[in-house]
Amino acid sequence: MLRTLRRPRNVALLATTTAGVAVTYSFLSSSSNAAAVTRESKNGAKRYSPPTPWTPPSRKDMLERLKLSNRNKDEEFDLLVIGGGATGAGVALDAASRGLKVALVEQNDFSSGTSSKSTKLVHGGVRYLQKAIFELDYEQYKLVREALHERKIFLHTAPYLSIMQPIMLPVYKWWQLPYYYAGCKMYDILAGHQNISASYLMSHSKAIEAFPMLQERGLVGAVVYYDGMHNDARMNLALIMTAVKHGAAVANYVEVTKLLKTNQSLTTLDGSSNKESQSDGKLYGAKVKDKLTGEEWEVHAKGIINATGPFTDSLLSLDNPSHKPIVQASAGVHITFPNYYSPRNMGLLDPATSDGRVIFFLPWQGNTIAGTTDSPAPVRRDPRPHEEDIQWILEEVKRYLSPDIQVRRGDVLSAWAGLRPLVSNPNSTSTQALVRNHLIHVSPSGLVTIAGGKWTTY
C-alpha cells in the first residue's frame, strides 16, 4: 500500500479532542497547495509564503457525506471500506489517492483493535525466514521478501513515526554464533539494496557494554541485525488523515448492521417469475448505525471492502449466513517494563524460548516492551491478557537478564493483548505455523474480503 507514497512529503501534526476523529493525528501531503511557495512582491523582491493550512472536516460533516450517498445517486461512493485498522486505512488511502470516491466506517475508534497492539516492529521477520529455509516454505519466503521491501518504504515515507532499530541476539553456545550470523546475513542479502544496515558480530565484552542488563554467565558473543520500529497507532491515524486529505469520507463509531443487496428475479421452467433470496443479490451498499447517537441510515457504494481483521467472519456471515469461518485468531500478549530493563538504543531477541516461540525485548517510549505470545484465542471485542501469558513472558525474560535485575510481577507497568487475524489452515495444529500473508476473497455478491497479513505488508 505504501508504494504510492514514495516521494518526500510535508508533515503536519494536529491535536483534537476525542470521539469525532482522533486524539492525535498526522498526515502526509504531496498536493501542490500544501507546499511552500516563493512569490515576487511589487518591488521585485522575493518573499516566502507559508503552506496553506488544512483543517480536516468535522465528524458531523463526514456523517453528512455518508448520508448524502443515499439521497443523491450522483453522490454514490465508488468504494465503501469497512474497518479502520491498518488494512482498511491503507485501502482507503490507496483508492482515494487514485481518484476514487471513498467512504470508510469503523465500529470503534481508528486503530483501537489489533493495529495498535503489535510489537511495534516494521520487519521482514527473521523467524519467518528460518521457517522458509528449514521447512522449504515458499510462501514464508515470499512474505519475508515483500516485508523487507515494504520496510524500507515505511521508514522513508514516515520517518517521524518510524525508526531503525538494532536488535541483539545473545549467543551462549559457540556453534550458534556462525549459525545466527549466517541467518542474519541471509536476511540482509534478501533485503538487497533496500537493506537498512548490515548485521555484525559482537564479542562478549562489547555485548555487555551495549546491553549491560544481559546475563553474562556463559555468554559467548552476540549478533546484531537491524529492523524497523514504528508508532503503530499514530501511523494508522496518519493513513486515515491522509485518505481524508485526498477526499475520503471516514467516520469512527459507525457500525455496519446490514449489507444491502439487489433482488434478482429468476424465471422458472413454467415461465413464472420468482424472486431470489436477498443473499443471492449483488451488493450496492450497507445499512449503518451511529453508535454515539443510535441514528441509522444507508450508505450506497459500487464496491464494498471487508477489512475488519479478527471480525472478518462476522461480516462474511452478514453477506452469507451459511459462511464457514476463514479466520483463526491468535492472541499476542505484550507487557511493559520500566526503562532500566533495557538500554535506550538496543533491542534484544530471544530466538529460542522454552516452547519454541521468540520474544522481543525492545525500548519503547521511554520504557521497555516484551512480547509476544502466539496462541489460539476466541474473537472478542476487547481481549485481555491472561495471567499465565504474563508469567510466561516474565520467566523467559529472567533467562536472559543479569541476576542483579530482579524480574518481578510488580514491575509490569501495563499489559495488552491483540488478536492476529490469521487465515485458517485446517491442517495446522498451532497458530505459529500459519503464514502471515493476506488473503483476498471475492464473494458472489461482490464483497471483497482482505484477511490475514501483518502491519509491514498492510
C-alpha positions as a printed NumPy array, in Angstrom:
array([[  0.   ,   0.   ,   0.   ],
       [  2.817,   2.421,   0.788],
       [  4.21 ,   2.143,  -2.727],
       [  2.177,   5.194,  -3.731],
       [  3.818,   7.381,  -1.082],
       [  7.466,   7.257,  -2.009],
       [  8.1  ,  10.956,  -2.561],
       [  9.063,  13.175,   0.373],
       [  6.101,  14.922,   1.888],
       [  5.29 ,  17.841,   4.095],
       [  4.239,  16.67 ,   7.519],
       [  1.518,  18.306,   9.574],
       [  0.725,  17.362,  13.146],
       [ -2.588,  18.258,  14.74 ],
       [ -4.314,  17.611,  18.038],
       [ -8.065,  17.419,  18.585],
       [-10.49 ,  16.131,  21.149],
       [-11.887,  12.602,  21.323],
       [-14.84 ,  10.783,  19.734],
       [-15.063,  12.752,  16.498],
       [-11.771,  11.963,  14.884],
       [ -8.741,  11.04 ,  16.962],
       [ -6.809,  12.338,  19.913],
       [ -3.595,  12.926,  17.951],
       [ -3.082,  12.556,  14.249],
       [ -0.772,  13.452,  11.432],
       [ -0.952,  13.327,   7.67 ],
       [  1.364,  13.167,   4.71 ],
       [  0.702,  15.636,   1.936],
       [  2.018,  15.848,  -1.592],
       [ -0.533,  18.251,  -3.061],
       [  0.7  ,  21.411,  -4.707],
       [ -1.205,  23.775,  -2.423],
       [  0.489,  22.292,   0.647],
       [  3.971,  23.225,  -0.467],
       [  5.591,  26.497,   0.483],
       [  5.946,  28.884,  -2.44 ],
       [  8.096,  31.911,  -3.178],
       [  6.306,  34.921,  -4.674],
       [  7.572,  38.201,  -6.062],
       [  6.387,  41.401,  -4.386],
       [  5.67 ,  44.677,  -6.223],
       [  9.229,  45.893,  -5.883],
       [ 10.584,  42.681,  -7.378],
       [ 11.848,  41.238,  -4.101],
       [ 11.04 ,  37.614,  -3.374],
       [  9.   ,  36.8  ,  -0.323],
       [  8.149,  33.497,   1.294],
       [  4.536,  32.287,   1.502],
       [  3.857,  29.583,   4.101],
       [  1.981,  26.4  ,   3.169],
       [ -1.781,  26.668,   3.09 ],
       [ -3.111,  25.278,   6.383],
       [ -5.557,  22.405,   6.178],
       [ -8.33 ,  21.791,   8.667],
       [ -9.922,  18.338,   8.421],
       [-13.718,  18.112,   8.219],
       [-15.599,  17.524,  11.451],
       [-17.221,  14.194,  12.242],
       [-20.61 ,  15.836,  11.622],
       [-19.521,  16.815,   8.107],
       [-18.262,  13.294,   7.449],
       [-21.561,  11.753,   8.546],
       [-23.467,  14.137,   6.266],
       [-21.368,  12.992,   3.315],
       [-22.11 ,   9.371,   4.166],
       [-25.862,  10.093,   4.349],
       [-25.818,  12.003,   1.072],
       [-24.96 ,   8.852,  -0.889],
       [-28.425,   7.504,  -0.08 ],
       [-30.262,  10.689,  -1.108],
       [-28.419,  11.557,  -4.301],
       [-27.419,   8.998,  -6.929],
       [-24.567,  11.258,  -8.064],
       [-23.082,  11.105,  -4.558],
       [-22.807,   7.299,  -4.541],
       [-19.371,   6.151,  -3.409],
       [-17.086,   4.116,  -5.603],
       [-15.862,   2.167,  -2.577],
       [-17.068,   1.576,   0.959],
       [-14.316,   0.267,   3.232],
       [-15.474,  -1.422,   6.426],
       [-12.766,  -1.372,   9.083],
       [-10.446,   1.434,  10.203],
       [ -7.354,  -0.566,  11.09 ],
       [ -4.096,  -0.752,   9.138],
       [ -5.565,  -2.666,   6.185],
       [ -8.758,  -0.61 ,   5.906],
       [ -6.895,   2.697,   6.227],
       [ -4.349,   1.577,   3.648],
       [ -7.06 ,   0.527,   1.176],
       [ -8.911,   3.826,   1.665],
       [ -5.747,   5.858,   1.079],
       [ -4.715,   3.832,  -1.945],
       [ -8.154,   4.211,  -3.53 ],
       [ -8.641,   7.885,  -2.647],
       [ -5.186,   8.829,  -3.941],
       [ -6.154,   7.231,  -7.265],
       [ -9.196,   9.455,  -7.624],
       [-11.94 ,   7.128,  -6.368],
       [-14.771,   8.404,  -4.176],
       [-14.151,   6.509,  -0.939],
       [-16.054,   6.027,   2.323],
       [-14.694,   4.27 ,   5.4  ],
       [-16.539,   3.304,   8.575],
       [-15.144,   1.838,  11.802],
       [-17.328,   0.469,  14.611],
       [-14.94 ,   1.632,  17.345],
       [-12.079,   4.142,  17.236],
       [ -9.486,   4.058,  14.499],
       [ -6.657,   1.644,  15.341],
       [ -8.383,   0.626,  18.571],
       [ -8.012,  -3.074,  17.793],
       [ -5.186,  -5.252,  16.503],
       [ -3.429,  -2.423,  14.641],
       [ -2.44 ,  -0.657,  17.89 ],
       [ -1.451,  -3.815,  19.767],
       [  1.529,  -5.005,  17.735],
       [  5.161,  -5.455,  18.77 ],
       [  5.779,  -2.06 ,  17.082],
       [  8.142,  -3.674,  14.573],
       [  8.357,  -2.924,  10.867],
       [ 10.16 ,  -6.081,   9.836],
       [ 10.531,  -8.907,   7.392],
       [ 10.622, -11.439,  10.204],
       [ 13.778, -13.41 ,  10.925],
       [ 11.721, -16.276,  12.345],
       [  9.669, -16.449,   9.131],
       [ 12.894, -16.668,   7.141],
       [ 14.019, -19.529,   9.387],
       [ 10.726, -21.35 ,   8.731],
       [ 11.079, -20.727,   4.989],
       [ 14.53 , -22.341,   4.936],
       [ 14.027, -25.301,   7.256],
       [ 10.508, -26.129,   6.102],
       [ 11.167, -25.273,   2.433],
       [  8.122, -22.991,   2.598],
       [  7.991, -20.728,  -0.439],
       [  5.042, -18.727,   0.939],
       [  7.073, -17.768,   4.02 ],
       [  9.959, -16.769,   1.745],
       [  7.692, -14.521,  -0.368],
       [  6.29 , -12.939,   2.794],
       [  9.764, -12.071,   4.119],
       [ 10.922, -10.685,   0.801],
       [  7.845,  -8.497,   0.395],
       [  8.025,  -7.31 ,   4.008],
       [ 11.694,  -6.305,   3.683],
       [ 10.791,  -4.286,   0.595],
       [  7.905,  -2.572,   2.396],
       [ 10.064,  -1.948,   5.475],
       [ 12.325,   0.427,   3.548],
       [  9.336,   2.303,   2.101],
       [  7.838,   2.55 ,   5.595],
       [ 10.976,   4.163,   7.033],
       [ 11.31 ,   6.507,   4.059],
       [  7.645,   7.579,   3.942],
       [  7.122,   8.308,   7.635],
       [ 10.494,   8.973,   9.291],
       [  8.742,  10.909,  12.068],
       [  6.789,   7.789,  13.051],
       [  9.356,   5.049,  12.389],
       [ 12.997,   4.423,  13.257],
       [ 15.797,   1.983,  12.509],
       [ 16.265,  -0.361,  15.47 ],
       [ 19.336,  -2.542,  16.17 ],
       [ 18.379,  -5.873,  17.753],
       [ 20.811,  -8.173,  19.523],
       [ 20.758, -11.975,  19.5  ],
       [ 22.845, -13.091,  22.51 ],
       [ 24.736, -16.343,  21.93 ],
       [ 25.594, -18.779,  24.728],
       [ 26.964, -21.672,  22.646],
       [ 29.901, -21.42 ,  20.269],
       [ 28.231, -23.34 ,  17.452],
       [ 25.278, -20.918,  17.466],
       [ 27.474, -17.933,  16.612],
       [ 28.069, -18.796,  12.922],
       [ 24.507, -20.175,  12.667],
       [ 22.824, -16.926,  13.768],
       [ 25.324, -14.769,  11.917],
       [ 24.681, -16.643,   8.656],
       [ 20.916, -16.28 ,   9.192],
       [ 21.192, -12.519,   9.749],
       [ 23.438, -12.126,   6.712],
       [ 20.882, -14.013,   4.631],
       [ 18.279, -11.584,   5.97 ],
       [ 20.488,  -8.699,   4.756],
       [ 21.014, -10.292,   1.353],
       [ 17.294, -10.891,   0.889],
       [ 16.659,  -7.185,   1.505],
       [ 19.167,  -6.364,  -1.244],
       [ 19.737,  -2.669,  -1.93 ],
       [ 16.826,  -1.88 ,   0.409],
       [ 18.689,  -3.203,   3.435],
       [ 18.767,  -0.512,   6.133],
       [ 22.106,  -1.543,   7.713],
       [ 24.377,  -4.577,   7.755],
       [ 24.338,  -7.084,  10.612],
       [ 27.545,  -7.693,  12.552],
       [ 29.18 ,  -9.791,  15.272],
       [ 29.897,  -8.642,  18.831],
       [ 32.414, -10.007,  21.295],
       [ 31.486, -10.899,  24.866],
       [ 32.742,  -7.589,  26.258],
       [ 31.118,  -5.482,  23.534],
       [ 27.789,  -7.271,  24.029],
       [ 27.828,  -6.5  ,  27.759],
       [ 28.804,  -2.92 ,  27.036],
       [ 25.901,  -2.487,  24.605],
       [ 23.377,  -4.34 ,  26.804],
       [ 24.575,  -4.138,  30.454],
       [ 21.446,  -5.908,  31.75 ],
       [ 22.342,  -9.091,  29.846],
       [ 23.069, -12.412,  31.559],
       [ 26.881, -12.537,  31.454],
       [ 27.482, -16.116,  32.598],
       [ 28.218, -18.366,  29.639],
       [ 27.852, -15.558,  27.101],
       [ 29.984, -16.219,  24.011],
       [ 29.119, -13.131,  22.   ],
       [ 26.223, -11.689,  20.08 ],
       [ 24.899, -10.974,  16.608],
       [ 23.257,  -7.618,  15.907],
       [ 20.884,  -7.072,  12.982],
       [ 18.636,  -4.155,  12.035],
       [ 14.882,  -3.852,  11.635],
       [ 12.403,  -1.01 ,  11.877],
       [ 10.068,   0.157,  14.636],
       [  7.082,   2.461,  14.356],
       [  4.291,   4.02 ,  16.358],
       [  1.543,   1.736,  15.069],
       [ -1.48 ,   3.679,  16.357],
       [ -0.225,   7.04 ,  15.083],
       [  0.776,   5.519,  11.754],
       [ -2.753,   4.139,  11.385],
       [ -4.202,   7.577,  12.12 ],
       [ -1.766,   9.188,   9.668],
       [ -3.082,   6.883,   6.936],
       [ -6.678,   7.78 ,   7.855],
       [ -5.99 ,  11.523,   7.809],
       [ -4.076,  11.308,   4.532],
       [ -7.045,   9.497,   2.991],
       [ -9.29 ,  12.313,   4.279],
       [ -6.91 ,  14.848,   2.74 ],
       [ -7.407,  13.051,  -0.575],
       [-11.201,  13.332,  -0.26 ],
       [-12.265,  10.168,   1.592],
       [-15.259,  10.344,   3.958],
       [-14.405,   8.486,   7.158],
       [-16.247,   8.047,  10.439],
       [-15.495,   6.159,  13.619],
       [-18.102,   4.625,  15.94 ],
       [-20.242,   3.766,  12.919],
       [-21.258,   0.11 ,  12.782],
       [-22.47 ,  -1.874,   9.782],
       [-25.69 ,  -3.652,  10.737],
       [-26.793,  -4.949,   7.338],
       [-25.45 ,  -5.392,   3.827],
       [-27.753,  -4.102,   1.094],
       [-28.299,  -6.278,  -1.972],
       [-30.316,  -6.171,  -5.135],
       [-33.076,  -8.782,  -5.576],
       [-32.632, -10.667,  -8.802],
       [-35.616, -12.32 , -10.485],
       [-35.5  , -15.855, -11.782],
       [-37.642, -17.324, -14.499],
       [-38.761, -20.868, -13.694],
       [-39.401, -23.682, -16.164],
       [-43.162, -22.97 , -16.236],
       [-42.498, -19.37 , -17.211],
       [-43.361, -17.785, -13.856],
       [-41.058, -15.226, -12.303],
       [-39.791, -15.618,  -8.738],
       [-37.514, -13.523,  -6.568],
       [-34.272, -14.909,  -5.307],
       [-33.447, -14.537,  -1.664],
       [-31.532, -11.351,  -0.973],
       [-28.399, -13.346,  -0.166],
       [-28.124, -14.141,  -3.891],
       [-28.145, -10.494,  -4.991],
       [-25.33 ,  -8.047,  -5.66 ],
       [-24.163,  -5.565,  -3.064],
       [-24.96 ,  -1.901,  -3.521],
       [-24.295,  -0.59 ,  -0.024],
       [-24.708,  -1.112,   3.7  ],
       [-27.005,  -0.037,   6.49 ],
       [-25.011,   1.617,   9.251],
       [-25.636,   2.855,  12.777],
       [-24.005,   5.73 ,  14.645],
       [-23.084,   4.161,  17.982],
       [-22.93 ,   7.574,  19.676],
       [-26.476,   8.673,  18.776],
       [-28.226,   5.473,  17.657],
       [-29.163,   7.002,  14.278],
       [-29.334,   4.583,  11.324],
       [-29.086,   5.204,   7.577],
       [-27.896,   3.622,   4.344],
       [-24.576,   4.184,   2.576],
       [-24.573,   3.354,  -1.129],
       [-21.4  ,   2.28 ,  -2.929],
       [-20.413,   0.441,  -6.091],
       [-17.981,  -1.79 ,  -4.22 ],
       [-17.513,  -2.899,  -0.604],
       [-14.266,  -3.95 ,   1.077],
       [-14.293,  -6.122,   4.19 ],
       [-11.167,  -5.15 ,   6.166],
       [-12.412,  -5.942,   9.658],
       [ -9.447,  -8.012,  10.854],
       [-10.439, -10.57 ,  13.504],
       [-14.113,  -9.802,  12.804],
       [-13.864, -10.772,   9.132],
       [-16.132, -13.773,   9.584],
       [-18.848, -11.672,  11.245],
       [-19.212,  -9.508,   8.141],
       [-18.971, -12.53 ,   5.838],
       [-21.853, -14.073,   7.789],
       [-23.921, -10.933,   7.13 ],
       [-23.215, -11.486,   3.449],
       [-23.887, -15.234,   3.547],
       [-25.465, -16.838,   6.652],
       [-24.025, -20.248,   5.668],
       [-20.468, -18.89 ,   5.533],
       [-17.734, -21.098,   7.001],
       [-15.096, -19.255,   9.107],
       [-11.773, -18.476,   7.4  ],
       [-10.001, -16.585,  10.204],
       [ -8.199, -18.251,  13.081],
       [ -7.44 , -15.647,  15.724],
       [ -4.116, -15.757,  17.538],
       [ -3.55 , -13.824,  20.76 ],
       [ -0.366, -11.809,  21.127],
       [  0.36 , -10.554,  24.651],
       [  2.897,  -7.824,  25.453],
       [  3.969,  -6.312,  28.75 ],
       [  5.698,  -3.029,  29.623],
       [  8.678,  -2.744,  31.99 ],
       [ 10.457,   0.321,  33.426],
       [ 13.242,   1.802,  31.276],
       [ 16.079,   0.274,  33.339],
       [ 15.255,  -3.139,  31.891],
       [ 16.917,  -2.306,  28.571],
       [ 19.299,   0.263,  27.036],
       [ 17.741,   3.104,  25.079],
       [ 19.253,   2.163,  21.718],
       [ 19.391,  -1.637,  21.612],
       [ 16.701,  -4.288,  21.451],
       [ 17.039,  -7.988,  22.209],
       [ 15.615, -11.107,  20.59 ],
       [ 15.292, -14.43 ,  22.37 ],
       [ 15.316, -16.781,  19.353],
       [ 14.579, -19.971,  21.252],
       [ 12.153, -19.776,  24.152],
       [ 11.098, -22.773,  26.222],
       [  8.26 , -23.609,  23.817],
       [  9.93 , -22.657,  20.535],
       [  8.478, -19.182,  20.146],
       [ 10.51 , -15.972,  20.05 ],
       [ 10.387, -12.973,  22.356],
       [ 11.378,  -9.406,  21.542],
       [ 12.663,  -7.102,  24.263],
       [ 12.577,  -3.554,  22.904],
       [ 12.98 ,   0.044,  24.123],
       [  9.74 ,   1.92 ,  23.578],
       [  8.503,   5.398,  24.565],
       [ 10.899,   5.653,  27.495],
       [ 10.087,   2.155,  28.765],
       [ 10.673,  -1.435,  27.636],
       [  8.168,  -3.755,  25.981],
       [  8.462,  -7.536,  25.937],
       [  6.446,  -9.991,  23.872],
       [  4.817, -11.686,  22.212],
       [  2.86 , -14.853,  22.771],
       [  1.253, -16.711,  19.883],
       [ -1.661, -18.952,  20.817],
       [ -5.205, -19.624,  19.547],
       [ -7.858, -17.368,  21.057],
       [-11.582, -16.662,  20.652],
       [-12.577, -13.491,  18.825],
       [-13.803, -10.819,  21.219],
       [-14.066,  -7.03 ,  21.239],
       [-11.534,  -6.236,  23.972],
       [ -9.193,  -9.191,  24.533],
       [ -7.456,  -9.238,  27.906],
       [ -4.004, -10.687,  28.609],
       [ -4.15 , -13.839,  30.712],
       [ -2.021, -14.022,  33.819],
       [ -0.345, -17.238,  32.632],
       [  0.836, -15.427,  29.49 ],
       [  2.273, -12.586,  31.559],
       [  4.052, -15.063,  33.836],
       [  5.442, -16.935,  30.819],
       [  6.964, -13.734,  29.418],
       [  8.438, -12.893,  32.842],
       [ 10.073, -16.318,  33.104],
       [ 11.554, -16.044,  29.614],
       [ 12.893, -12.566,  30.311],
       [ 14.608, -13.819,  33.507],
       [ 16.685, -16.276,  31.49 ],
       [ 18.417, -13.513,  29.555],
       [ 18.829, -10.789,  32.17 ],
       [ 21.517, -10.44 ,  34.813],
       [ 20.726, -11.846,  38.283],
       [ 21.259,  -8.29 ,  39.551],
       [ 17.935,  -7.377,  37.95 ],
       [ 15.097,  -8.88 ,  39.919],
       [ 12.316,  -9.52 ,  37.419],
       [  9.15 ,  -9.076,  39.452],
       [  5.45 ,  -9.122,  38.644],
       [  5.185,  -5.738,  40.321],
       [  7.497,  -4.237,  37.682],
       [  4.905,  -4.817,  34.958],
       [  3.586,  -1.337,  34.223],
       [  0.97 ,  -2.46 ,  31.727],
       [ -0.056,  -5.415,  29.593],
       [ -2.155,  -5.763,  26.478],
       [ -3.403,  -8.449,  24.136],
       [ -4.104,  -8.2  ,  20.421],
       [ -5.771, -10.682,  18.079],
       [ -3.914, -11.544,  14.878],
       [ -6.441, -12.292,  12.099],
       [ -4.607, -15.275,  10.613],
       [ -6.104, -17.123,   7.67 ],
       [ -7.013, -20.582,   8.966],
       [ -5.496, -23.822,   7.773],
       [ -7.481, -26.97 ,   8.654],
       [ -4.267, -28.995,   8.738],
       [ -2.39 , -26.683,  11.124],
       [ -2.165, -27.643,  14.786],
       [ -0.898, -24.244,  16.023],
       [ -1.15 , -20.585,  15.008],
       [  2.664, -20.302,  14.932],
       [  2.719, -22.355,  11.714],
       [  0.232, -20.14 ,   9.861],
       [  1.67 , -17.853,   7.186],
       [  1.095, -14.123,   7.774],
       [  0.107, -13.458,   4.146],
       [ -3.029, -11.596,   3.128],
       [ -5.909, -13.495,   1.574],
       [ -8.183, -11.702,  -0.9  ],
       [-11.578, -13.331,  -1.366],
       [-14.409, -12.106,  -3.613],
       [-17.88 , -13.328,  -2.67 ],
       [-20.6  , -13.982,  -5.303],
       [-22.318, -10.818,  -4.039],
       [-19.225,  -8.761,  -4.876],
       [-17.946,  -8.347,  -1.313],
       [-14.139,  -8.151,  -1.38 ],
       [-12.551,  -9.534,   1.792],
       [ -8.949,  -8.908,   2.815],
       [ -7.966, -11.225,   5.656],
       [ -4.723, -12.077,   7.423],
       [ -1.496, -10.186,   6.832],
       [  0.785,  -8.161,   9.098],
       [  1.445,  -4.461,   9.695],
       [  4.531,  -4.226,   7.493],
       [  2.736,  -5.603,   4.446],
       [ -0.661,  -3.979,   5.009]])
